């Protein structure tokens, strides 16, 4: 191995110092890049404004478009909407989407388990 | 009649039983314990079942090759040795094919939204890696070479594929103990982390509620893997294979137009890779190589790395609070150690126990995901400086 660092205790200390410090620098740089990400939304909005609008007849209603985009079967949407109406009354449902983030599921499970009746 | 003991001895010599040592017995018990923990305690069952089983198989000696028919039997029993299935599984690890494929699947499963939504928290992904360097220095003090110490230190990154990747490059002979220590401690994080988190925070700090993060657009989520792949390939070629595949998997997921590929990467392919990986790791756990003082030292250093990583993440969050107008809950600092999503879940649960209205999971996912990059960056710099990049 063509090591830049000597294989000694001093080398280990030096490697640790350089690596830990550079890790902070690099990850801060990534953070900085991410802080610029909201600018992408402005670009996206600007591009969508520039694009000629589609004929009105082809436009889908927002909920329909969203459902189609998420590939949720229409019958599922109807069933979910009916269940929500039965439980909470006549509310205007704005948003239905599949959940598949495991971490959010984990959070929900932890939360729900806290409500289990204790015997 | 006098010939009977001789015949029996000759029969016994043709089995593997005479080669079964006390060390093999200990390793079989360790393998059984892993399987028990996976089934009874649900500790990383996806990993421990395969590792435990192949550990048992690796420690059951077959017949010697010089026995007539021994070679033929070897093809069945000696799956671990050259020519056997487990041997080829190990080649997938040794040739660094498996770890990038795992990252492909992880990328296809992961929503990086929490990390994009709160960029200032990514610094915790570096802060929680002090454990890597504490373990590295201690390993050097114990007489390990610098390359071996680096491989041991990376256990503190709490990232299995990255630990395997770095270890195969720096010290392949330590793959068994390093990967077993890394995966075992990741499974034990719900027990290892909370005492350290509580020790380093006050009750008031643990009850800090955090503001809801902004919604991340689809455009940002698509741009993220492309931008990160460019940055990592530009600046960290040693670990680029892993992060590139992570980002490719994530791009499959976020574009939404290759659902089949995303589902395959996160589902079927990932399952196949896990099977291959676990038998590859377990098959390195033969008693003569595993039951050594070195292994005990590595396991001990791994624990030190996890404890210091957890502590340094919490302390980094507390230091950040000195400069931030809107305070963050320091419990999310420990999630910067990586081990997605276990560490974030631990942060959430500890905060929830203090205040049931405080749901930290989304906030903790930011540093948790940044921890994956933190480990990759630390590993990349280490490989470059030690000269195996």
Short mmCIF file of C-alpha atoms in Angstrom, two decimals:
data_model
loop_
_atom_site.label_atom_id
_atom_site.label_comp_id
_atom_site.label_asym_id
_atom_site.label_seq_id
_atom_site.Cartn_x
_atom_site.Cartn_y
_atom_site.Cartn_z
CA UNK A 1 0.00 0.00 0.00
CA UNK A 2 1.28 3.43 -0.93
CA UNK A 3 0.09 5.16 2.24
CA UNK A 4 0.27 8.92 2.61
CA UNK A 5 0.13 8.47 6.37
CA UNK A 6 2.79 6.62 8.42
CA UNK A 7 1.67 3.38 10.08
CA UNK A 8 2.25 4.71 13.59
CA UNK A 9 0.15 6.06 16.45
CA UNK A 10 0.97 9.58 15.28
CA UNK A 11 -0.21 8.53 11.83
CA UNK A 12 -3.51 7.29 13.29
CA UNK A 13 -3.97 10.60 15.12
CA UNK A 14 -3.15 12.58 11.99
CA UNK A 15 -5.48 10.46 9.85
CA UNK A 16 -8.29 10.91 12.38
CA UNK A 17 -7.84 14.66 12.60
CA UNK A 18 -7.71 15.18 8.83
CA UNK A 19 -10.58 12.79 8.14
CA UNK A 20 -12.90 14.20 10.85
CA UNK A 21 -12.22 17.79 9.82
CA UNK A 22 -12.63 17.10 6.09
CA UNK A 23 -15.84 15.18 6.75
CA UNK A 24 -17.29 18.33 8.32
CA UNK A 25 -16.13 20.47 5.41
CA UNK A 26 -17.53 18.14 2.75
CA UNK A 27 -20.84 17.51 4.46
CA UNK A 28 -21.23 21.24 5.04
CA UNK A 29 -20.67 21.72 1.32
CA UNK A 30 -23.41 19.18 0.59
CA UNK A 31 -25.64 21.06 3.04
CA UNK A 32 -24.86 24.30 1.24
CA UNK A 33 -25.77 22.77 -2.11
CA UNK A 34 -29.01 21.45 -0.63
CA UNK A 35 -29.88 24.89 0.72
CA UNK A 36 -29.96 26.09 -2.89
CA UNK A 37 -32.42 23.40 -3.91
CA UNK A 38 -35.53 25.56 -3.39
CA UNK A 39 -34.23 27.65 -6.30
CA UNK A 40 -34.98 24.66 -8.51
CA UNK A 41 -38.66 25.12 -7.75
CA UNK A 42 -38.48 28.68 -9.09
CA UNK A 43 -36.85 27.38 -12.26
CA UNK A 44 -39.53 24.70 -12.49
CA UNK A 45 -42.29 27.28 -12.07
CA UNK A 46 -40.69 29.55 -14.67
CA UNK A 47 -40.39 26.68 -17.17
CA UNK A 48 -43.99 25.63 -16.63
CA UNK A 49 -45.14 29.22 -17.23
CA UNK A 50 -43.15 29.34 -20.47
CA UNK A 51 -44.70 26.10 -21.72
CA UNK A 52 -47.83 26.62 -23.83
CA UNK A 53 -50.90 25.55 -21.88
CA UNK A 54 -52.71 22.38 -22.97
CA UNK A 55 -56.17 22.62 -24.55
CA UNK A 56 -58.84 23.03 -21.90
CA UNK A 57 -60.71 19.91 -22.98
CA UNK A 58 -57.74 17.68 -22.21
CA UNK A 59 -57.21 19.09 -18.71
CA UNK A 60 -58.05 16.76 -15.87
CA UNK A 61 -59.47 17.88 -12.58
CA UNK A 62 -56.66 18.31 -9.99
CA UNK A 63 -57.72 15.29 -7.91
CA UNK A 64 -58.11 13.12 -11.02
CA UNK A 65 -54.70 14.17 -12.28
CA UNK A 66 -53.10 13.47 -8.93
CA UNK A 67 -54.75 10.07 -8.66
CA UNK A 68 -53.62 9.16 -12.15
CA UNK A 69 -50.08 10.33 -11.42
CA UNK A 70 -49.88 8.24 -8.27
CA UNK A 71 -51.44 5.22 -9.96
CA UNK A 72 -54.02 4.74 -7.22
CA UNK A 73 -56.91 2.66 -8.55
CA UNK A 74 -60.07 4.75 -8.77
CA UNK A 75 -62.07 2.16 -6.80
CA UNK A 76 -59.55 2.49 -3.93
CA UNK A 77 -60.01 6.25 -3.91
CA UNK A 78 -63.77 5.84 -3.81
CA UNK A 79 -63.54 3.32 -0.96
CA UNK A 80 -61.13 5.51 1.04
CA UNK A 81 -63.31 8.58 0.49
CA UNK A 82 -66.42 6.68 1.59
CA UNK A 83 -64.67 5.38 4.70
CA UNK A 84 -63.46 8.86 5.63
CA UNK A 85 -66.92 10.33 5.10
CA UNK A 86 -68.43 7.62 7.30
CA UNK A 87 -65.91 8.29 10.07
CA UNK A 88 -65.52 12.07 10.08
CA UNK A 89 -68.48 13.38 8.16
CA UNK A 90 -68.75 15.39 4.98
CA UNK A 91 -65.24 16.77 4.56
CA UNK A 92 -63.57 17.90 1.40
CA UNK A 93 -60.75 15.41 0.77
CA UNK A 94 -57.83 17.25 -0.76
CA UNK A 95 -55.11 14.66 -0.88
CA UNK A 96 -54.86 10.85 -1.04
CA UNK A 97 -51.54 9.21 -1.74
CA UNK A 98 -49.91 5.85 -1.09
CA UNK A 99 -47.44 5.77 1.77
CA UNK A 100 -44.33 3.71 1.29
CA UNK A 101 -41.67 5.39 3.39
CA UNK A 102 -40.55 2.79 5.90
CA UNK A 103 -39.36 5.31 8.43
CA UNK A 104 -42.77 6.99 8.59
CA UNK A 105 -44.40 3.59 8.97
CA UNK A 106 -42.02 2.86 11.83
CA UNK A 107 -42.98 6.13 13.48
CA UNK A 108 -46.66 5.40 13.07
CA UNK A 109 -46.27 1.90 14.48
CA UNK A 110 -44.40 3.24 17.52
CA UNK A 111 -47.11 5.85 17.99
CA UNK A 112 -49.97 3.39 17.65
CA UNK A 113 -48.41 0.88 20.01
CA UNK A 114 -48.35 3.50 22.72
CA UNK A 115 -52.15 3.44 22.69
CA UNK A 116 -52.51 -0.29 23.27
CA UNK A 117 -54.69 -0.95 26.31
CA UNK A 118 -52.73 -2.27 29.25
CA UNK A 119 -54.24 -5.18 31.15
CA UNK B 1 -14.71 -59.67 16.54
CA UNK B 2 -11.36 -58.02 17.17
CA UNK B 3 -11.71 -56.25 13.85
CA UNK B 4 -14.89 -54.38 14.82
CA UNK B 5 -13.19 -51.45 16.67
CA UNK B 6 -10.80 -51.09 13.73
CA UNK B 7 -13.68 -50.95 11.25
CA UNK B 8 -15.56 -48.47 13.42
CA UNK B 9 -12.47 -46.28 13.70
CA UNK B 10 -12.03 -46.45 9.91
CA UNK B 11 -15.68 -45.41 9.45
CA UNK B 12 -15.29 -42.58 11.96
CA UNK B 13 -12.17 -41.35 10.16
CA UNK B 14 -14.22 -40.98 7.00
CA UNK B 15 -16.62 -38.54 8.68
CA UNK B 16 -15.97 -35.02 9.81
CA UNK B 17 -16.75 -35.85 13.45
CA UNK B 18 -13.12 -36.52 14.39
CA UNK B 19 -12.16 -33.05 13.20
CA UNK B 20 -14.83 -31.32 15.26
CA UNK B 21 -13.06 -29.09 17.79
CA UNK B 22 -14.16 -27.24 20.91
CA UNK B 23 -13.83 -24.01 18.90
CA UNK B 24 -16.26 -25.39 16.31
CA UNK B 25 -18.71 -26.17 19.10
CA UNK B 26 -18.47 -22.59 20.43
CA UNK B 27 -19.07 -21.19 16.95
CA UNK B 28 -22.06 -23.50 16.41
CA UNK B 29 -23.49 -22.16 19.68
CA UNK B 30 -22.83 -18.58 18.51
CA UNK B 31 -24.59 -19.36 15.21
CA UNK B 32 -27.57 -20.84 17.08
CA UNK B 33 -27.67 -17.78 19.35
CA UNK B 34 -27.86 -15.51 16.29
CA UNK B 35 -30.77 -17.51 14.93
CA UNK B 36 -32.45 -17.40 18.34
CA UNK B 37 -32.03 -13.61 18.60
CA UNK B 38 -33.46 -13.20 15.10
CA UNK B 39 -36.50 -15.36 15.83
CA UNK B 40 -37.23 -14.59 19.47
CA UNK B 41 -36.05 -10.98 19.74
CA UNK B 42 -36.43 -9.88 16.10
CA UNK B 43 -32.87 -8.51 16.07
CA UNK B 44 -32.09 -7.94 12.38
CA UNK B 45 -33.70 -11.26 11.33
CA UNK B 46 -33.01 -10.64 7.65
CA UNK B 47 -29.31 -10.74 8.40
CA UNK B 48 -28.88 -12.91 11.47
CA UNK B 49 -30.74 -15.96 10.15
CA UNK B 50 -28.40 -16.31 7.16
CA UNK B 51 -25.26 -15.34 9.06
CA UNK B 52 -26.08 -17.69 11.94
CA UNK B 53 -26.87 -20.63 9.67
CA UNK B 54 -23.79 -20.26 7.50
CA UNK B 55 -21.68 -19.79 10.64
CA UNK B 56 -22.94 -23.19 11.83
CA UNK B 57 -22.24 -24.82 8.46
CA UNK B 58 -18.77 -23.27 8.29
CA UNK B 59 -17.94 -24.92 11.61
CA UNK B 60 -19.16 -28.42 10.84
CA UNK B 61 -16.15 -30.21 9.36
CA UNK B 62 -16.74 -32.51 6.39
CA UNK B 63 -14.77 -35.67 5.54
CA UNK B 64 -11.09 -35.27 4.62
CA UNK B 65 -10.43 -34.98 0.90
CA UNK B 66 -8.11 -38.01 0.89
CA UNK B 67 -10.98 -40.32 1.86
CA UNK B 68 -12.39 -42.17 -1.19
CA UNK B 69 -15.44 -40.21 -2.32
CA UNK B 70 -14.42 -37.29 -0.13
CA UNK B 71 -14.09 -34.91 -3.05
CA UNK B 72 -17.56 -35.76 -4.31
CA UNK B 73 -19.05 -35.31 -0.86
CA UNK B 74 -17.13 -32.06 -0.50
CA UNK B 75 -19.06 -30.57 -3.38
CA UNK B 76 -22.18 -30.91 -1.27
CA UNK B 77 -20.92 -30.38 2.26
CA UNK B 78 -17.97 -28.09 1.76
CA UNK B 79 -20.07 -25.27 0.40
CA UNK B 80 -17.76 -22.89 2.19
CA UNK B 81 -14.56 -24.10 0.53
CA UNK B 82 -13.33 -23.29 -2.94
CA UNK B 83 -15.79 -24.56 -5.51
CA UNK B 84 -18.71 -24.43 -3.05
CA UNK B 85 -21.68 -22.11 -3.31
CA UNK B 86 -20.77 -20.06 -0.24
CA UNK B 87 -17.30 -19.58 -1.69
CA UNK B 88 -18.80 -17.92 -4.74
CA UNK B 89 -21.11 -15.89 -2.50
CA UNK B 90 -18.01 -14.63 -0.74
CA UNK B 91 -16.47 -13.69 -4.08
CA UNK B 92 -19.39 -11.30 -4.53
CA UNK B 93 -18.23 -9.53 -1.38
CA UNK B 94 -14.49 -9.84 -2.05
CA UNK B 95 -14.87 -8.44 -5.56
CA UNK B 96 -17.04 -5.61 -4.17
CA UNK B 97 -20.09 -6.49 -6.25
CA UNK B 98 -22.55 -7.05 -3.40
CA UNK B 99 -22.16 -3.78 -1.38
CA UNK B 100 -22.96 -1.47 -4.34
CA UNK B 101 -25.99 -3.61 -5.21
CA UNK B 102 -27.23 -3.30 -1.61
CA UNK B 103 -26.89 0.45 -1.93
CA UNK B 104 -28.92 0.32 -5.16
CA UNK B 105 -31.76 -1.30 -3.22
CA UNK B 106 -31.40 1.06 -0.27
CA UNK B 107 -31.56 4.04 -2.63
CA UNK B 108 -34.74 2.68 -4.22
CA UNK B 109 -36.32 2.40 -0.76
CA UNK B 110 -35.24 5.74 0.65
CA UNK B 111 -36.99 9.09 0.64
CA UNK B 112 -34.28 11.74 0.97
CA UNK B 113 -36.93 14.44 1.46
CA UNK B 114 -36.16 15.02 5.17
CA UNK B 115 -32.49 15.62 4.35
CA UNK B 116 -33.28 18.01 1.48
CA UNK B 117 -35.89 19.85 3.56
CA UNK B 118 -33.51 20.75 6.39
CA UNK B 119 -29.97 21.14 5.01
CA UNK B 120 -28.48 22.53 8.20
CA UNK B 121 -29.06 19.20 9.94
CA UNK B 122 -26.75 17.35 7.54
CA UNK B 123 -23.81 18.54 9.63
CA UNK B 124 -24.92 16.02 12.26
CA UNK B 125 -24.05 13.33 9.72
CA UNK B 126 -20.40 14.29 10.21
CA UNK B 127 -20.63 15.11 13.92
CA UNK B 128 -21.83 11.64 14.85
CA UNK B 129 -18.75 9.96 13.42
CA UNK B 130 -16.24 10.74 16.13
CA UNK B 131 -16.60 7.09 17.16
CA UNK B 132 -14.86 5.98 13.97
CA UNK B 133 -11.72 7.84 14.92
CA UNK B 134 -11.76 6.98 18.62
CA UNK B 135 -11.94 3.29 17.67
CA UNK B 136 -9.24 3.77 15.02
CA UNK B 137 -6.82 5.32 17.52
CA UNK B 138 -7.57 2.71 20.18
CA UNK B 139 -7.09 -0.09 17.63
CA UNK B 140 -3.69 1.37 16.75
CA UNK B 141 -2.82 1.46 20.46
CA UNK B 142 -3.75 -2.23 20.68
CA UNK B 143 -1.22 -3.04 17.97
CA UNK B 144 -3.34 -3.24 14.82
CA UNK B 145 -1.85 -1.87 11.61
CA UNK B 146 -3.22 1.47 10.36
CA UNK B 147 -5.21 -0.26 7.61
CA UNK B 148 -6.69 -2.74 10.11
CA UNK B 149 -7.45 0.09 12.53
CA UNK B 150 -9.26 1.95 9.74
CA UNK B 151 -11.39 -1.10 8.98
CA UNK B 152 -12.23 -1.48 12.68
CA UNK B 153 -12.98 2.23 13.04
CA UNK B 154 -15.49 2.19 10.20
CA UNK B 155 -17.72 -0.03 12.36
CA UNK B 156 -18.58 3.27 14.07
CA UNK B 157 -20.14 4.47 10.82
CA UNK B 158 -23.00 2.04 11.55
CA UNK B 159 -23.39 1.31 7.87
CA UNK B 160 -23.09 -2.39 7.01
CA UNK B 161 -22.32 -2.23 3.28
CA UNK B 162 -19.86 0.63 3.80
CA UNK B 163 -18.11 -1.30 6.61
CA UNK B 164 -17.80 -4.31 4.28
CA UNK B 165 -16.57 -2.14 1.39
CA UNK B 166 -13.88 -0.40 3.42
CA UNK B 167 -12.81 -3.59 5.22
CA UNK B 168 -12.43 -5.57 1.99
CA UNK B 169 -10.19 -2.79 0.67
CA UNK B 170 -8.16 -2.22 3.84
CA UNK B 171 -8.07 -5.52 5.72
CA UNK B 172 -10.03 -8.32 4.03
CA UNK B 173 -8.92 -10.85 6.65
CA UNK B 174 -11.00 -8.93 9.22
CA UNK B 175 -14.22 -9.05 7.20
CA UNK B 176 -15.91 -11.62 9.46
CA UNK B 177 -15.46 -9.91 12.84
CA UNK B 178 -15.92 -6.38 11.45
CA UNK B 179 -19.18 -7.14 9.63
CA UNK B 180 -20.57 -9.22 12.49
CA UNK B 181 -19.72 -6.43 14.98
CA UNK B 182 -21.22 -3.76 12.71
CA UNK B 183 -24.49 -5.58 12.07
CA UNK B 184 -24.81 -6.79 15.68
CA UNK B 185 -24.41 -3.32 17.13
CA UNK B 186 -26.79 -1.88 14.55
CA UNK B 187 -29.37 -4.38 15.78
CA UNK B 188 -28.60 -3.45 19.38
CA UNK B 189 -28.80 0.32 18.88
CA UNK B 190 -32.13 0.63 20.74
CA UNK B 191 -30.23 -0.58 23.81
CA UNK B 192 -26.85 1.09 23.20
CA UNK B 193 -27.93 4.62 22.34
CA UNK B 194 -30.63 5.76 24.82
CA UNK B 195 -28.43 5.76 27.98
CA UNK B 196 -25.81 7.90 26.21
CA UNK B 197 -28.49 10.22 24.82
CA UNK B 198 -30.06 10.72 28.25
CA UNK B 199 -26.69 11.17 29.92
CA UNK B 200 -25.73 14.04 27.61
CA UNK B 201 -29.05 15.93 27.56
CA UNK B 202 -31.26 17.63 30.11
CA UNK B 203 -34.98 16.87 30.38
CA UNK B 204 -35.75 20.31 28.94
CA UNK B 205 -33.52 19.65 25.93
CA UNK B 206 -35.16 16.29 25.28
CA UNK B 207 -38.56 18.00 25.22
CA UNK B 208 -37.71 20.56 22.55
CA UNK B 209 -40.32 20.42 19.81
CA UNK B 210 -39.21 21.11 16.27
CA UNK B 211 -41.04 23.04 13.60
CA UNK B 212 -42.55 21.20 10.69
CA UNK B 213 -40.17 21.04 7.74
CA UNK B 214 -41.03 22.41 4.33
CA UNK B 215 -42.48 20.19 1.64
CA UNK B 216 -39.89 19.00 -0.87
CA UNK B 217 -40.95 19.06 -4.52
CA UNK B 218 -40.60 16.19 -6.94
CA UNK B 219 -38.15 18.26 -9.00
CA UNK B 220 -35.83 18.60 -5.98
CA UNK B 221 -36.05 14.88 -5.26
CA UNK B 222 -35.10 14.06 -8.86
CA UNK B 223 -32.25 16.58 -8.87
CA UNK B 224 -30.84 15.28 -5.57
CA UNK B 225 -29.40 11.93 -6.75
CA UNK B 226 -27.95 13.50 -9.88
CA UNK B 227 -26.24 16.33 -7.99
CA UNK B 228 -24.91 14.06 -5.23
CA UNK B 229 -23.62 11.50 -7.75
CA UNK B 230 -21.67 14.26 -9.51
CA UNK B 231 -20.22 15.62 -6.23
CA UNK B 232 -19.20 12.19 -4.94
CA UNK B 233 -17.69 11.03 -8.23
CA UNK B 234 -15.76 14.29 -8.49
CA UNK B 235 -14.39 14.39 -4.97
CA UNK B 236 -14.59 10.83 -3.57
CA UNK B 237 -13.73 8.29 -6.24
CA UNK B 238 -12.82 5.63 -3.61
CA UNK B 239 -16.43 5.33 -2.42
CA UNK B 240 -18.10 6.44 -5.66
CA UNK B 241 -19.32 2.91 -6.56
CA UNK B 242 -21.47 2.77 -3.44
CA UNK B 243 -22.93 6.27 -3.49
CA UNK B 244 -23.43 6.17 -7.27
CA UNK B 245 -25.55 3.04 -6.94
CA UNK B 246 -27.40 4.53 -3.97
CA UNK B 247 -28.27 7.53 -6.08
CA UNK B 248 -29.22 5.42 -9.11
CA UNK B 249 -31.67 3.44 -6.98
CA UNK B 250 -33.07 6.68 -5.62
CA UNK B 251 -33.43 8.12 -9.12
CA UNK B 252 -35.41 5.01 -10.14
CA UNK B 253 -37.74 5.70 -7.23
CA UNK B 254 -38.13 9.44 -7.58
CA UNK B 255 -38.65 9.70 -11.32
CA UNK B 256 -41.78 7.57 -10.97
CA UNK B 257 -41.49 6.34 -14.56
CA UNK B 258 -39.50 3.16 -13.88
CA UNK B 259 -41.56 1.77 -11.08
CA UNK B 260 -40.71 -1.80 -12.12
CA UNK B 261 -36.99 -1.16 -11.74
CA UNK B 262 -37.42 0.62 -8.40
CA UNK B 263 -39.56 -2.21 -7.04
CA UNK B 264 -37.11 -4.85 -8.27
CA UNK B 265 -34.11 -3.02 -6.79
CA UNK B 266 -35.84 -2.53 -3.45
CA UNK B 267 -37.58 -5.90 -3.41
CA UNK B 268 -36.51 -9.02 -5.27
CA UNK B 269 -32.96 -8.00 -6.04
CA UNK B 270 -32.38 -6.74 -2.51
CA UNK B 271 -33.65 -10.01 -1.05
CA UNK B 272 -31.34 -12.08 -3.26
CA UNK B 273 -28.39 -9.88 -2.35
CA UNK B 274 -29.16 -10.17 1.37
CA UNK B 275 -29.17 -13.96 1.08
CA UNK B 276 -25.82 -13.96 -0.69
CA UNK B 277 -24.32 -11.40 1.69
CA UNK B 278 -25.35 -13.21 4.85
CA UNK B 279 -23.96 -16.57 3.78
CA UNK B 280 -20.78 -14.85 2.62
CA UNK B 281 -20.26 -13.20 6.02
CA UNK B 282 -21.26 -16.25 8.03
CA UNK B 283 -18.98 -18.53 6.05
CA UNK B 284 -15.96 -16.45 7.14
CA UNK B 285 -16.68 -17.31 10.78
CA UNK B 286 -14.70 -20.54 11.01
CA UNK B 287 -13.52 -21.13 14.57
CA UNK B 288 -9.79 -21.06 13.80
CA UNK B 289 -10.13 -17.59 12.26
CA UNK B 290 -12.89 -16.12 14.40
CA UNK B 291 -12.19 -17.31 17.95
CA UNK B 292 -9.19 -15.11 18.59
CA UNK B 293 -8.28 -12.31 20.97
CA UNK B 294 -8.29 -10.05 17.90
CA UNK B 295 -12.00 -10.72 17.37
CA UNK B 296 -12.79 -9.85 20.99
CA UNK B 297 -10.82 -6.63 20.62
CA UNK B 298 -12.69 -5.75 17.42
CA UNK B 299 -16.06 -6.41 19.04
CA UNK B 300 -15.06 -4.25 22.03
CA UNK B 301 -13.78 -1.44 19.81
CA UNK B 302 -16.99 -1.57 17.78
CA UNK B 303 -18.99 -0.90 20.92
CA UNK B 304 -16.70 2.02 21.83
CA UNK B 305 -17.19 3.41 18.31
CA UNK B 306 -20.99 3.26 18.61
CA UNK B 307 -21.00 4.87 22.07
CA UNK B 308 -18.73 7.73 21.02
CA UNK B 309 -20.58 8.22 17.74
CA UNK B 310 -23.89 8.53 19.55
CA UNK B 311 -22.42 10.92 22.10
CA UNK B 312 -20.64 13.11 19.56
CA UNK B 313 -23.83 13.43 17.50
CA UNK B 314 -25.77 14.67 20.52
CA UNK B 315 -22.98 17.07 21.52
CA UNK B 316 -22.77 18.41 17.93
CA UNK B 317 -26.50 19.15 18.04
CA UNK B 318 -26.05 20.96 21.37
CA UNK B 319 -23.21 23.02 19.91
CA UNK B 320 -25.41 23.89 16.91
CA UNK B 321 -28.08 25.11 19.34
CA UNK B 322 -25.65 27.74 20.61
CA UNK B 323 -25.80 29.38 17.19
CA UNK B 324 -29.34 28.63 16.03
CA UNK B 325 -32.30 30.92 16.64
CA UNK B 326 -34.76 28.04 16.40
CA UNK B 327 -33.42 25.30 18.64
CA UNK B 328 -33.22 21.70 17.52
CA UNK B 329 -33.82 18.72 19.76
CA UNK B 330 -30.33 17.34 20.49
CA UNK B 331 -31.70 13.80 20.48
CA UNK B 332 -31.72 13.88 16.69
CA UNK B 333 -27.92 14.26 16.79
CA UNK B 334 -27.44 10.60 17.61
CA UNK B 335 -29.31 9.68 14.41
CA UNK B 336 -26.36 11.10 12.45
CA UNK B 337 -24.54 7.83 13.09
CA UNK B 338 -26.34 6.34 10.00
CA UNK B 339 -27.92 2.90 10.40
CA UNK B 340 -31.05 4.00 8.57
CA UNK B 341 -33.73 4.03 9.94
CA UNK B 342 -32.87 2.39 13.28
CA UNK B 343 -31.02 5.39 14.73
CA UNK B 344 -33.78 7.82 13.69
CA UNK B 345 -36.34 5.54 15.29
CA UNK B 346 -34.32 5.51 18.53
CA UNK B 347 -34.23 9.35 18.56
CA UNK B 348 -37.97 9.41 17.98
CA UNK B 349 -38.74 6.90 20.73
CA UNK B 350 -36.52 8.58 23.36
CA UNK B 351 -38.13 11.97 22.60
CA UNK B 352 -41.59 10.39 22.58
CA UNK B 353 -41.01 8.87 26.02
CA UNK B 354 -40.25 12.36 27.34
CA UNK B 355 -43.14 14.04 25.58
CA UNK B 356 -45.78 11.96 23.77
CA UNK B 357 -46.68 14.99 21.63
CA UNK B 358 -43.14 15.27 20.32
CA UNK B 359 -42.82 13.26 17.10
CA UNK B 360 -39.22 13.55 15.94
CA UNK B 361 -39.06 10.79 13.34
CA UNK B 362 -39.14 13.08 10.28
CA UNK B 363 -36.59 15.49 11.78
CA UNK B 364 -34.30 12.63 12.83
CA UNK B 365 -34.39 11.14 9.34
CA UNK B 366 -32.47 14.18 7.98
CA UNK B 367 -29.28 13.58 10.00
CA UNK B 368 -29.83 9.84 9.74
CA UNK B 369 -29.65 9.97 5.94
CA UNK B 370 -26.79 12.46 6.11
CA UNK B 371 -25.01 9.89 8.26
CA UNK B 372 -24.86 7.55 5.27
CA UNK B 373 -22.96 10.25 3.38
CA UNK B 374 -20.88 11.03 6.49
CA UNK B 375 -19.72 7.42 6.69
CA UNK B 376 -19.03 7.34 2.96
CA UNK B 377 -17.01 10.55 3.15
CA UNK B 378 -15.01 9.36 6.17
CA UNK B 379 -14.41 6.00 4.48
CA UNK B 380 -13.44 7.66 1.20
CA UNK B 381 -10.94 9.99 2.84
CA UNK B 382 -9.53 7.08 4.85
CA UNK B 383 -9.05 4.93 1.74
CA UNK B 384 -7.39 7.81 -0.10
CA UNK B 385 -5.03 8.65 2.78
CA UNK B 386 -4.09 5.04 3.50
CA UNK B 387 -3.46 4.65 -0.21
CA UNK B 388 -5.97 2.14 -1.49
CA UNK B 389 -8.29 4.56 -3.24
#
